[in-house]
Coordinates of C-alpha atoms and ligand atoms in Angstrom, one line a residue:
M1 CA -9.7 4.1 48.6
S2 CA -12.4 5.4 46.5
S3 CA -15.7 3.5 46.1
E4 CA -16.4 4.3 42.5
K5 CA -18.6 1.8 40.9
T6 CA -16.7 -0.8 38.9
N7 CA -17.0 -4.1 37.2
Q8 CA -20.1 -6.0 38.3
S9 CA -19.4 -9.2 36.4
W10 CA -18.5 -11.1 39.5
G11 CA -20.7 -8.9 41.8
G12 CA -22.2 -11.9 43.6
R13 CA -19.1 -12.7 45.6
F14 CA -18.1 -9.2 46.6
S15 CA -19.4 -6.9 49.3
E16 CA -17.7 -3.7 48.0
P17 CA -16.8 -2.6 44.5
V18 CA -13.3 -2.8 43.3
D19 CA -11.3 0.3 44.1
A20 CA -11.1 2.6 41.1
F21 CA -7.3 2.6 40.9
V22 CA -7.2 -1.1 41.3
A23 CA -9.7 -1.4 38.4
R24 CA -7.4 0.6 36.2
F25 CA -4.3 -1.1 37.4
T26 CA -5.6 -4.6 36.7
A27 CA -7.3 -3.7 33.4
S28 CA -5.8 -4.7 30.1
V29 CA -8.4 -3.3 27.7
D30 CA -6.1 -0.5 26.6
F31 CA -3.8 -2.9 24.9
D32 CA -5.7 -6.2 24.5
K33 CA -8.5 -4.5 22.5
R34 CA -6.4 -5.1 19.5
L35 CA -7.4 -8.8 19.8
Y36 CA -11.0 -7.9 19.1
R37 CA -11.2 -9.6 15.7
H38 CA -9.8 -12.9 17.0
D39 CA -11.8 -12.7 20.2
I40 CA -15.0 -12.4 18.1
L41 CA -13.9 -15.3 15.8
G42 CA -13.2 -17.5 18.8
S43 CA -16.6 -16.6 20.4
Q44 CA -18.5 -17.3 17.2
A45 CA -16.9 -20.7 16.8
H46 CA -17.6 -21.4 20.5
A47 CA -21.3 -20.5 20.0
R48 CA -21.6 -22.6 16.9
M49 CA -20.1 -25.6 18.7
L50 CA -22.4 -25.0 21.7
A51 CA -25.4 -25.2 19.4
Q52 CA -24.1 -28.4 17.8
A53 CA -23.7 -29.8 21.2
G54 CA -27.3 -28.9 22.1
V55 CA -26.3 -26.3 24.7
L56 CA -27.5 -23.4 22.7
S57 CA -30.5 -23.4 20.4
E58 CA -30.0 -22.6 16.8
A59 CA -31.8 -19.3 17.2
E60 CA -29.6 -18.3 20.1
R61 CA -26.5 -19.3 18.1
D62 CA -27.6 -17.1 15.2
A63 CA -28.4 -14.2 17.4
I64 CA -24.9 -14.4 19.0
V65 CA -23.0 -14.8 15.8
A66 CA -24.9 -11.9 14.1
G67 CA -24.6 -9.8 17.3
L68 CA -20.8 -10.3 17.3
D69 CA -20.6 -9.4 13.7
E70 CA -22.3 -6.1 14.4
I71 CA -20.0 -5.5 17.4
R72 CA -17.1 -5.9 15.1
G73 CA -18.7 -3.4 12.8
E74 CA -19.0 -0.9 15.7
I75 CA -15.4 -1.4 16.7
E76 CA -14.2 -0.9 13.2
A77 CA -16.4 2.2 12.7
G78 CA -15.0 3.6 16.0
T79 CA -18.4 3.8 17.7
F80 CA -17.7 1.1 20.2
E81 CA -17.3 2.4 23.7
W82 CA -14.4 0.6 25.4
R83 CA -14.8 0.6 29.2
V84 CA -11.9 0.3 31.5
D85 CA -14.2 -0.9 34.3
L86 CA -15.0 -3.9 32.1
E87 CA -11.3 -4.8 32.4
D88 CA -10.4 -6.4 29.1
V89 CA -11.4 -7.0 25.5
H90 CA -13.3 -10.2 26.4
M91 CA -15.7 -8.6 28.9
N92 CA -16.2 -5.5 26.9
I93 CA -17.4 -7.4 24.0
E94 CA -19.5 -9.8 26.0
A95 CA -21.1 -6.9 27.9
R96 CA -22.0 -5.2 24.7
L97 CA -23.5 -8.4 23.3
T98 CA -25.7 -8.7 26.4
E99 CA -26.6 -5.1 26.1
R100 CA -27.8 -5.8 22.5
L101 CA -29.3 -9.3 23.0
G102 CA -30.3 -9.4 26.6
V103 CA -30.4 -12.9 28.2
V104 CA -29.0 -14.6 25.1
G105 CA -25.8 -12.6 25.3
K106 CA -25.3 -13.9 28.8
K107 CA -25.2 -17.5 27.5
L108 CA -22.1 -17.1 25.3
H109 CA -19.7 -17.7 28.1
T110 CA -21.2 -21.1 28.9
G111 CA -18.5 -23.8 29.1
R112 CA -15.6 -21.5 28.8
S113 CA -13.5 -19.1 30.8
R114 CA -11.5 -16.0 29.9
N115 CA -8.5 -18.2 30.6
D116 CA -9.0 -20.4 27.6
Q117 CA -10.5 -17.5 25.7
V118 CA -7.5 -15.3 26.0
A119 CA -5.1 -18.1 25.2
T120 CA -7.1 -18.9 22.1
D121 CA -7.2 -15.2 21.0
I122 CA -3.4 -14.7 21.3
R123 CA -2.7 -17.8 19.3
L124 CA -5.2 -16.8 16.6
W125 CA -3.7 -13.3 16.5
L126 CA -0.1 -14.5 16.5
R127 CA -0.8 -17.0 13.7
D128 CA -2.0 -14.1 11.5
E129 CA 1.0 -12.0 12.5
I130 CA 3.4 -14.8 11.6
D131 CA 1.8 -15.0 8.2
A132 CA 2.1 -11.3 7.6
I133 CA 5.7 -11.4 8.8
L134 CA 6.5 -14.3 6.5
A135 CA 5.1 -12.3 3.6
E136 CA 7.5 -9.4 4.3
L137 CA 10.3 -11.8 4.7
N138 CA 9.6 -13.3 1.3
R139 CA 9.6 -9.8 -0.2
L140 CA 12.9 -9.0 1.3
Q141 CA 14.4 -12.3 0.2
A142 CA 13.2 -11.7 -3.4
G143 CA 14.8 -8.3 -3.3
L144 CA 18.1 -9.7 -2.2
L145 CA 18.0 -12.2 -5.0
Q146 CA 17.4 -9.5 -7.5
L147 CA 20.2 -7.4 -6.3
A148 CA 22.6 -10.3 -5.9
E149 CA 22.0 -11.3 -9.5
A150 CA 22.7 -7.8 -10.7
E151 CA 25.9 -7.7 -8.7
A152 CA 27.1 -11.2 -9.3
D153 CA 30.3 -9.9 -10.9
T154 CA 30.8 -6.9 -8.7
I155 CA 34.0 -7.2 -6.6
M156 CA 34.4 -5.9 -3.1
P157 CA 36.7 -6.7 -0.3
G158 CA 35.5 -9.4 2.0
F159 CA 36.4 -8.8 5.7
T160 CA 37.4 -10.7 8.8
H161 CA 38.0 -8.7 11.9
L162 CA 36.7 -5.8 9.7
Q163 CA 40.1 -5.9 8.0
T164 CA 40.4 -6.6 4.3
A165 CA 40.6 -10.4 3.9
Q166 CA 39.9 -11.7 0.4
P167 CA 38.0 -10.4 -2.5
V168 CA 34.4 -11.5 -2.7
T169 CA 31.6 -10.6 -5.1
F170 CA 28.9 -8.3 -3.8
G171 CA 26.3 -10.7 -5.0
H172 CA 27.8 -13.4 -2.8
H173 CA 27.9 -11.1 0.2
L174 CA 24.2 -10.3 -0.3
L175 CA 23.4 -13.9 -0.5
A176 CA 24.8 -14.5 3.0
W177 CA 21.9 -12.4 4.2
F178 CA 19.5 -14.5 2.1
E179 CA 20.7 -17.6 3.8
M180 CA 20.2 -16.2 7.3
L181 CA 16.7 -15.0 6.4
S182 CA 15.9 -18.5 5.0
R183 CA 16.7 -20.0 8.4
D184 CA 14.5 -17.3 10.0
H185 CA 11.7 -18.3 7.7
E186 CA 12.1 -21.9 8.7
R187 CA 12.1 -21.0 12.4
L188 CA 8.9 -19.0 12.0
V189 CA 7.1 -21.6 10.0
D190 CA 8.1 -24.2 12.6
C191 CA 7.0 -22.0 15.5
R192 CA 3.7 -21.5 13.8
T193 CA 2.8 -25.2 14.0
R194 CA 3.1 -24.9 17.8
V195 CA 1.2 -21.6 17.9
N196 CA -1.5 -23.2 16.0
R197 CA -2.8 -25.6 18.7
M198 CA -6.1 -25.0 20.4
P199 CA -6.5 -24.3 24.1
L200 CA -10.3 -23.5 23.8
G201 CA -12.2 -26.0 25.9
S202 CA -9.7 -25.9 28.7
A203 CA -12.1 -23.5 30.4
A204 CA -10.7 -22.1 33.6
L205 CA -8.2 -24.9 34.1
A206 CA -9.9 -28.2 34.5
G207 CA -12.1 -28.5 31.4
T208 CA -15.9 -28.1 31.5
T209 CA -18.9 -30.2 32.4
Y210 CA -20.7 -29.4 29.2
P211 CA -20.6 -31.9 26.3
I212 CA -18.3 -29.7 24.3
Q213 CA -16.9 -30.9 20.9
R214 CA -13.4 -29.6 20.7
Q215 CA -12.8 -31.0 17.2
V216 CA -15.7 -28.8 16.0
T217 CA -14.1 -25.5 17.3
C218 CA -10.7 -26.8 16.2
E219 CA -11.9 -27.1 12.7
L220 CA -13.9 -23.9 12.6
L221 CA -10.9 -21.9 13.8
G222 CA -8.4 -23.7 11.6
F223 CA -6.2 -25.0 14.4
E224 CA -3.9 -27.9 13.5
A225 CA -4.4 -29.7 16.8
I226 CA -6.2 -29.6 20.1
G227 CA -4.2 -28.9 23.2
G228 CA -4.0 -32.2 25.2
N229 CA -4.2 -30.8 28.7
S230 CA -6.4 -28.1 30.1
L231 CA -4.0 -26.9 32.8
D232 CA -1.3 -26.5 30.2
G233 CA -3.7 -25.0 27.7
V234 CA -4.6 -22.0 29.9
S235 CA -1.2 -21.4 31.4
D236 CA 1.7 -21.9 29.2
R237 CA 2.9 -19.1 26.9
D238 CA 5.9 -21.0 25.5
F239 CA 4.5 -20.4 22.0
A240 CA 4.8 -16.7 22.5
I241 CA 8.3 -17.1 23.9
E242 CA 9.3 -19.2 20.9
F243 CA 8.0 -16.6 18.6
C244 CA 10.0 -13.9 20.4
A245 CA 13.1 -16.1 20.2
A246 CA 12.7 -16.6 16.4
A247 CA 11.9 -12.9 16.1
S248 CA 15.1 -12.0 18.1
L249 CA 17.2 -14.1 15.8
A250 CA 15.7 -12.4 12.8
M251 CA 16.2 -9.0 14.3
M252 CA 19.8 -9.9 15.2
H253 CA 20.3 -10.7 11.5
L254 CA 18.7 -7.4 10.4
S255 CA 20.7 -5.6 13.0
R256 CA 24.0 -6.9 11.6
F257 CA 22.8 -6.2 8.1
S258 CA 22.0 -2.6 9.3
E259 CA 25.4 -2.2 10.7
E260 CA 26.9 -3.0 7.3
L261 CA 24.7 -0.6 5.5
V262 CA 25.6 2.1 8.0
L263 CA 29.3 1.4 7.4
W264 CA 28.9 1.1 3.7
T265 CA 27.2 4.5 3.4
S266 CA 29.8 6.3 5.5
A267 CA 32.3 8.6 3.8
Q268 CA 35.0 6.2 4.8
F269 CA 33.6 3.2 2.9
Q270 CA 31.3 4.7 0.3
F271 CA 30.4 1.3 -1.0
I272 CA 26.8 2.0 -1.5
D273 CA 24.2 4.8 -1.8
L274 CA 20.8 4.7 -0.2
P275 CA 18.1 6.6 -1.9
D276 CA 17.2 9.8 0.0
R277 CA 13.7 8.5 0.9
F278 CA 15.3 6.1 3.4
C279 CA 17.5 8.8 5.0
T280 CA 17.2 12.0 6.8
G281 CA 19.4 15.1 7.2
S282 CA 20.7 17.0 10.1
S283 CA 19.2 20.2 11.5
I284 CA 22.6 21.7 11.9
M285 CA 25.0 20.1 9.6
P286 CA 23.9 20.8 6.0
Q287 CA 26.1 18.0 4.4
K288 CA 24.6 15.2 6.4
K289 CA 22.6 12.3 5.0
N290 CA 22.0 9.8 7.7
P291 CA 21.1 6.1 7.2
D292 CA 18.2 6.4 9.7
V293 CA 16.3 3.3 8.6
P294 CA 19.1 0.8 9.2
E295 CA 20.2 2.7 12.4
L296 CA 16.6 2.5 13.7
V297 CA 16.3 -1.2 12.9
R298 CA 19.6 -1.9 14.7
G299 CA 18.2 0.1 17.7
K300 CA 14.8 -1.6 17.7
T301 CA 16.5 -5.0 17.9
G302 CA 16.9 -4.3 21.6
R303 CA 13.1 -4.1 22.1
V304 CA 12.6 -7.6 20.7
F305 CA 15.4 -9.1 22.8
G306 CA 13.8 -7.3 25.7
A307 CA 10.4 -9.0 24.9
L308 CA 12.1 -12.4 24.9
T309 CA 13.8 -11.9 28.2
G310 CA 10.6 -10.3 29.6
L311 CA 8.4 -13.3 28.7
L312 CA 10.9 -15.9 29.9
T313 CA 11.0 -14.1 33.2
L314 CA 7.3 -13.7 33.3
M315 CA 6.8 -17.5 33.1
K316 CA 9.6 -18.8 35.1
G317 CA 8.0 -18.7 38.6
Q318 CA 4.4 -19.4 37.8
P319 CA 2.7 -22.4 39.4
L320 CA 0.0 -24.0 37.3
A321 CA -2.4 -23.0 36.0
Y322 CA -3.5 -19.5 34.8
N323 CA -2.2 -16.6 36.9
K324 CA -2.9 -12.9 36.3
D325 CA 0.8 -12.5 35.6
N326 CA 0.0 -13.8 32.2
Q327 CA -1.8 -10.6 31.3
E328 CA 1.6 -9.1 31.0
D329 CA 2.4 -11.4 28.0
K330 CA 0.6 -9.2 25.6
E331 CA 2.5 -5.9 25.3
P332 CA 5.9 -7.5 24.8
L333 CA 4.5 -10.0 22.3
F334 CA 2.6 -7.3 20.3
D335 CA 5.7 -5.1 20.3
A336 CA 8.0 -7.8 19.2
A337 CA 5.7 -8.7 16.3
D338 CA 5.1 -5.1 15.3
T339 CA 8.8 -4.4 15.4
L340 CA 9.9 -7.4 13.3
R341 CA 7.1 -6.8 10.8
D342 CA 7.9 -3.1 10.4
S343 CA 11.7 -3.7 10.2
L344 CA 11.3 -6.4 7.5
R345 CA 9.0 -4.1 5.6
A346 CA 11.5 -1.3 5.7
F347 CA 14.2 -3.6 4.6
A348 CA 12.1 -5.1 1.8
D349 CA 11.4 -1.6 0.5
M350 CA 15.0 -0.5 0.9
V351 CA 17.1 -3.4 -0.3
P352 CA 16.2 -3.3 -4.0
A353 CA 16.9 0.4 -4.0
I354 CA 20.5 0.0 -2.8
K355 CA 22.9 1.6 -5.3
P356 CA 26.3 0.0 -5.2
K357 CA 29.3 2.1 -6.1
R358 CA 31.2 -0.6 -8.0
E359 CA 34.4 1.3 -8.7
I360 CA 34.9 2.3 -5.1
M361 CA 34.3 -1.3 -3.9
R362 CA 36.7 -2.6 -6.5
E363 CA 39.3 -0.1 -5.6
A364 CA 39.0 -1.1 -1.9
A365 CA 39.4 -4.7 -2.8
R366 CA 42.5 -3.9 -4.8
R367 CA 44.1 -2.3 -1.8
G368 CA 44.8 -4.3 1.4
F369 CA 46.6 -7.3 -0.1
S370 CA 43.3 -9.1 -0.6
T371 CA 44.9 -11.6 -3.0
A372 CA 47.7 -12.7 -0.6
T373 CA 46.0 -16.1 0.0
D374 CA 45.8 -16.6 -3.8
L375 CA 49.5 -16.1 -4.0
A376 CA 50.1 -18.6 -1.3
D377 CA 47.8 -21.1 -3.0
Y378 CA 49.7 -20.5 -6.2
L379 CA 53.0 -21.4 -4.5
V380 CA 51.3 -24.6 -3.1
R381 CA 50.4 -25.5 -6.7
K382 CA 54.1 -25.1 -7.6
G383 CA 54.9 -27.7 -5.0
L384 CA 55.7 -25.8 -1.8
P385 CA 54.1 -26.7 1.6
F386 CA 51.4 -24.3 2.6
R387 CA 53.0 -23.1 5.8
D388 CA 56.2 -22.1 3.9
C389 CA 54.1 -20.3 1.3
H390 CA 52.3 -18.4 4.0
E391 CA 55.6 -17.1 5.3
I392 CA 56.9 -16.2 1.8
V393 CA 53.8 -14.2 1.1
G394 CA 54.0 -12.6 4.5
H395 CA 57.4 -11.2 3.5
A396 CA 56.1 -10.0 0.2
V397 CA 53.2 -8.2 2.0
K398 CA 55.6 -6.6 4.4
Y399 CA 57.6 -5.3 1.5
G400 CA 54.4 -4.1 -0.1
V401 CA 53.4 -2.2 3.1
D402 CA 56.8 -0.6 3.2
S403 CA 57.0 0.3 -0.4
G404 CA 53.3 1.2 -0.8
K405 CA 52.6 -1.4 -3.5
D406 CA 49.9 -4.0 -3.7
L407 CA 51.0 -7.5 -4.8
A408 CA 49.7 -7.1 -8.3
E409 CA 51.7 -3.8 -8.6
M410 CA 55.0 -5.5 -8.0
S411 CA 57.2 -6.5 -10.9
L412 CA 58.1 -10.1 -11.5
D413 CA 61.6 -9.4 -10.3
E414 CA 60.3 -7.9 -7.1
L415 CA 58.1 -10.9 -6.5
R416 CA 60.8 -13.4 -7.3
R417 CA 62.9 -12.0 -4.4
F418 CA 60.5 -13.9 -2.1
S419 CA 60.4 -17.2 -4.1
D420 CA 62.1 -18.3 -7.3
Q421 CA 59.0 -20.4 -7.9
I422 CA 57.1 -17.3 -8.9
E423 CA 56.7 -16.9 -12.7
Q424 CA 54.9 -14.8 -15.2
D425 CA 51.6 -16.7 -14.7
V426 CA 51.4 -15.3 -11.2
F427 CA 49.7 -12.1 -12.4
A428 CA 46.5 -14.0 -13.5
V429 CA 46.3 -15.2 -9.9
L430 CA 46.7 -11.8 -8.4
T431 CA 43.9 -10.2 -10.3
L432 CA 40.6 -9.7 -8.5
E433 CA 38.7 -11.7 -11.1
G434 CA 41.2 -14.5 -10.9
S435 CA 40.7 -14.6 -7.2
V436 CA 36.9 -14.8 -7.1
N437 CA 36.6 -17.0 -10.1
A438 CA 38.9 -19.5 -8.5
R439 CA 36.5 -20.1 -5.6
D440 CA 34.2 -22.0 -7.8
H441 CA 32.3 -24.5 -5.7
I442 CA 28.9 -24.6 -4.0
G443 CA 28.9 -21.8 -1.5
G444 CA 31.9 -20.1 -3.0
T445 CA 32.1 -16.5 -4.2
A446 CA 32.7 -17.1 -7.9
P447 CA 30.2 -15.2 -10.1
A448 CA 29.0 -18.4 -11.6
Q449 CA 28.3 -19.8 -8.1
V450 CA 26.4 -16.6 -7.2
R451 CA 24.2 -17.0 -10.3
A452 CA 23.6 -20.7 -9.4
A453 CA 22.7 -19.7 -5.8
V454 CA 20.3 -17.1 -7.0
Q455 CA 18.6 -19.8 -9.1
R456 CA 18.4 -22.1 -6.1
G457 CA 17.0 -19.2 -4.0
R458 CA 14.3 -18.5 -6.6
E459 CA 13.3 -22.1 -6.5
L460 CA 13.1 -22.0 -2.7
L461 CA 10.8 -18.9 -2.8
A462 CA 8.6 -20.5 -5.4
Q463 CA 8.0 -23.5 -3.2
R464 CA 6.7 -21.4 -0.3
Ligands
LIG1 N1 -7.1 -10.1 30.6 C1 -6.8 -11.4 31.0 C2 -5.4 -11.7 30.4 O1 -5.0 -11.1 29.6 C3 -7.8 -12.3 30.6 C4 -7.9 -13.6 31.4 C5 -8.3 -13.2 32.8 N2 -8.6 -14.3 33.6 C6 -8.8 -14.2 34.9 N3 -9.1 -15.2 35.5 N4 -8.7 -13.0 35.5 O2 -4.8 -12.7 30.9

């Protein structure tokens, strides 16, 4: 073991310096330095509160607050020297403050611990991240509404089992994504209320002997509530897990959406075109235009699921209260937030630029007997029981498969072979327009319903 000089912050208790490798191994500064803004905000609020409580003088408070502002300036200018031997963002900033202010800097940590400090920082950081994510989510949803409105009358095949099922409007299909994203929005907003509770004042684990005024820091930092138990405040990370769970669901939705875009841009489907700026080519195959953005979002979904599983596993065996294990919460959480935010941003940019190929979609809906259910429903209206109608239409479809004709392409005589209840009016039912227009209820695929749903969606977005 080397005896390089390392952190002296707890020098009193130790008779030899921390081993240099152990110092690096236990340090988090390389990744937690991104919390610097929130760390400084938390420290400034803490100093203000200490002054109000009579623990710091006003002059000391002012020196600390100004010193921290200057340190933030140094960090943002790139002149701050991050030291691994100072372990983490908290001690780096505090050490620099003491370097600048001398003895006053050493007073900042009165009545607090890195345990409540870091828990506070992560919550403040995550609160801002959620807000930024919600803004991208809004942008994507607005884009979906715009495209859905433009494509309210566009007909495509709807699928079950990835087999042609019934005709739907493209606008209706797009609004399915809108609904999923609305629930993601709700989940993130709900999660934010539990993120936004203040652990500061928990100190190391038991609270502190100083006359702290937690409602003061709570208000200064914009927290909605004060954590009710100091042991819980420093140790639980359920808020981060909850965020990763909400992020996982949102990514799962984006991944499914991605899969459709990949399918739709393929030569086999050709339902849509993505602008070149969202695609790349191949270094060997000159004809290729690959849907990289959706593919990558689909792939990145795994990282977020991984973060969720990682954090759950991180917490499951920990006794109260803080344990160093918790330092491992940051990288997965940061990565999950970055991944979701970037993926939403990519989708928000890309979705309004989707170019549907309406004729090809329509042609695909025309093939595949997508109006077979409509024919069965027609026979029900003529008085037959549904099960019998199902069988009659099944025979007609079999005939169509053998003869290479869709239902609408058969003559009345041909159709009447399967039921003498079929009359001339059947052809209105077998058209694609007839099929989608008939599904005219809330949540149905009729163009009128798509337009109404777009309207409801706009009202929802306006209320946020
Ligand atoms: N870097 C630490 C973390 O991320 C800060 C808290 C350290 N607390 C301690 N008692 N070692 O969790």
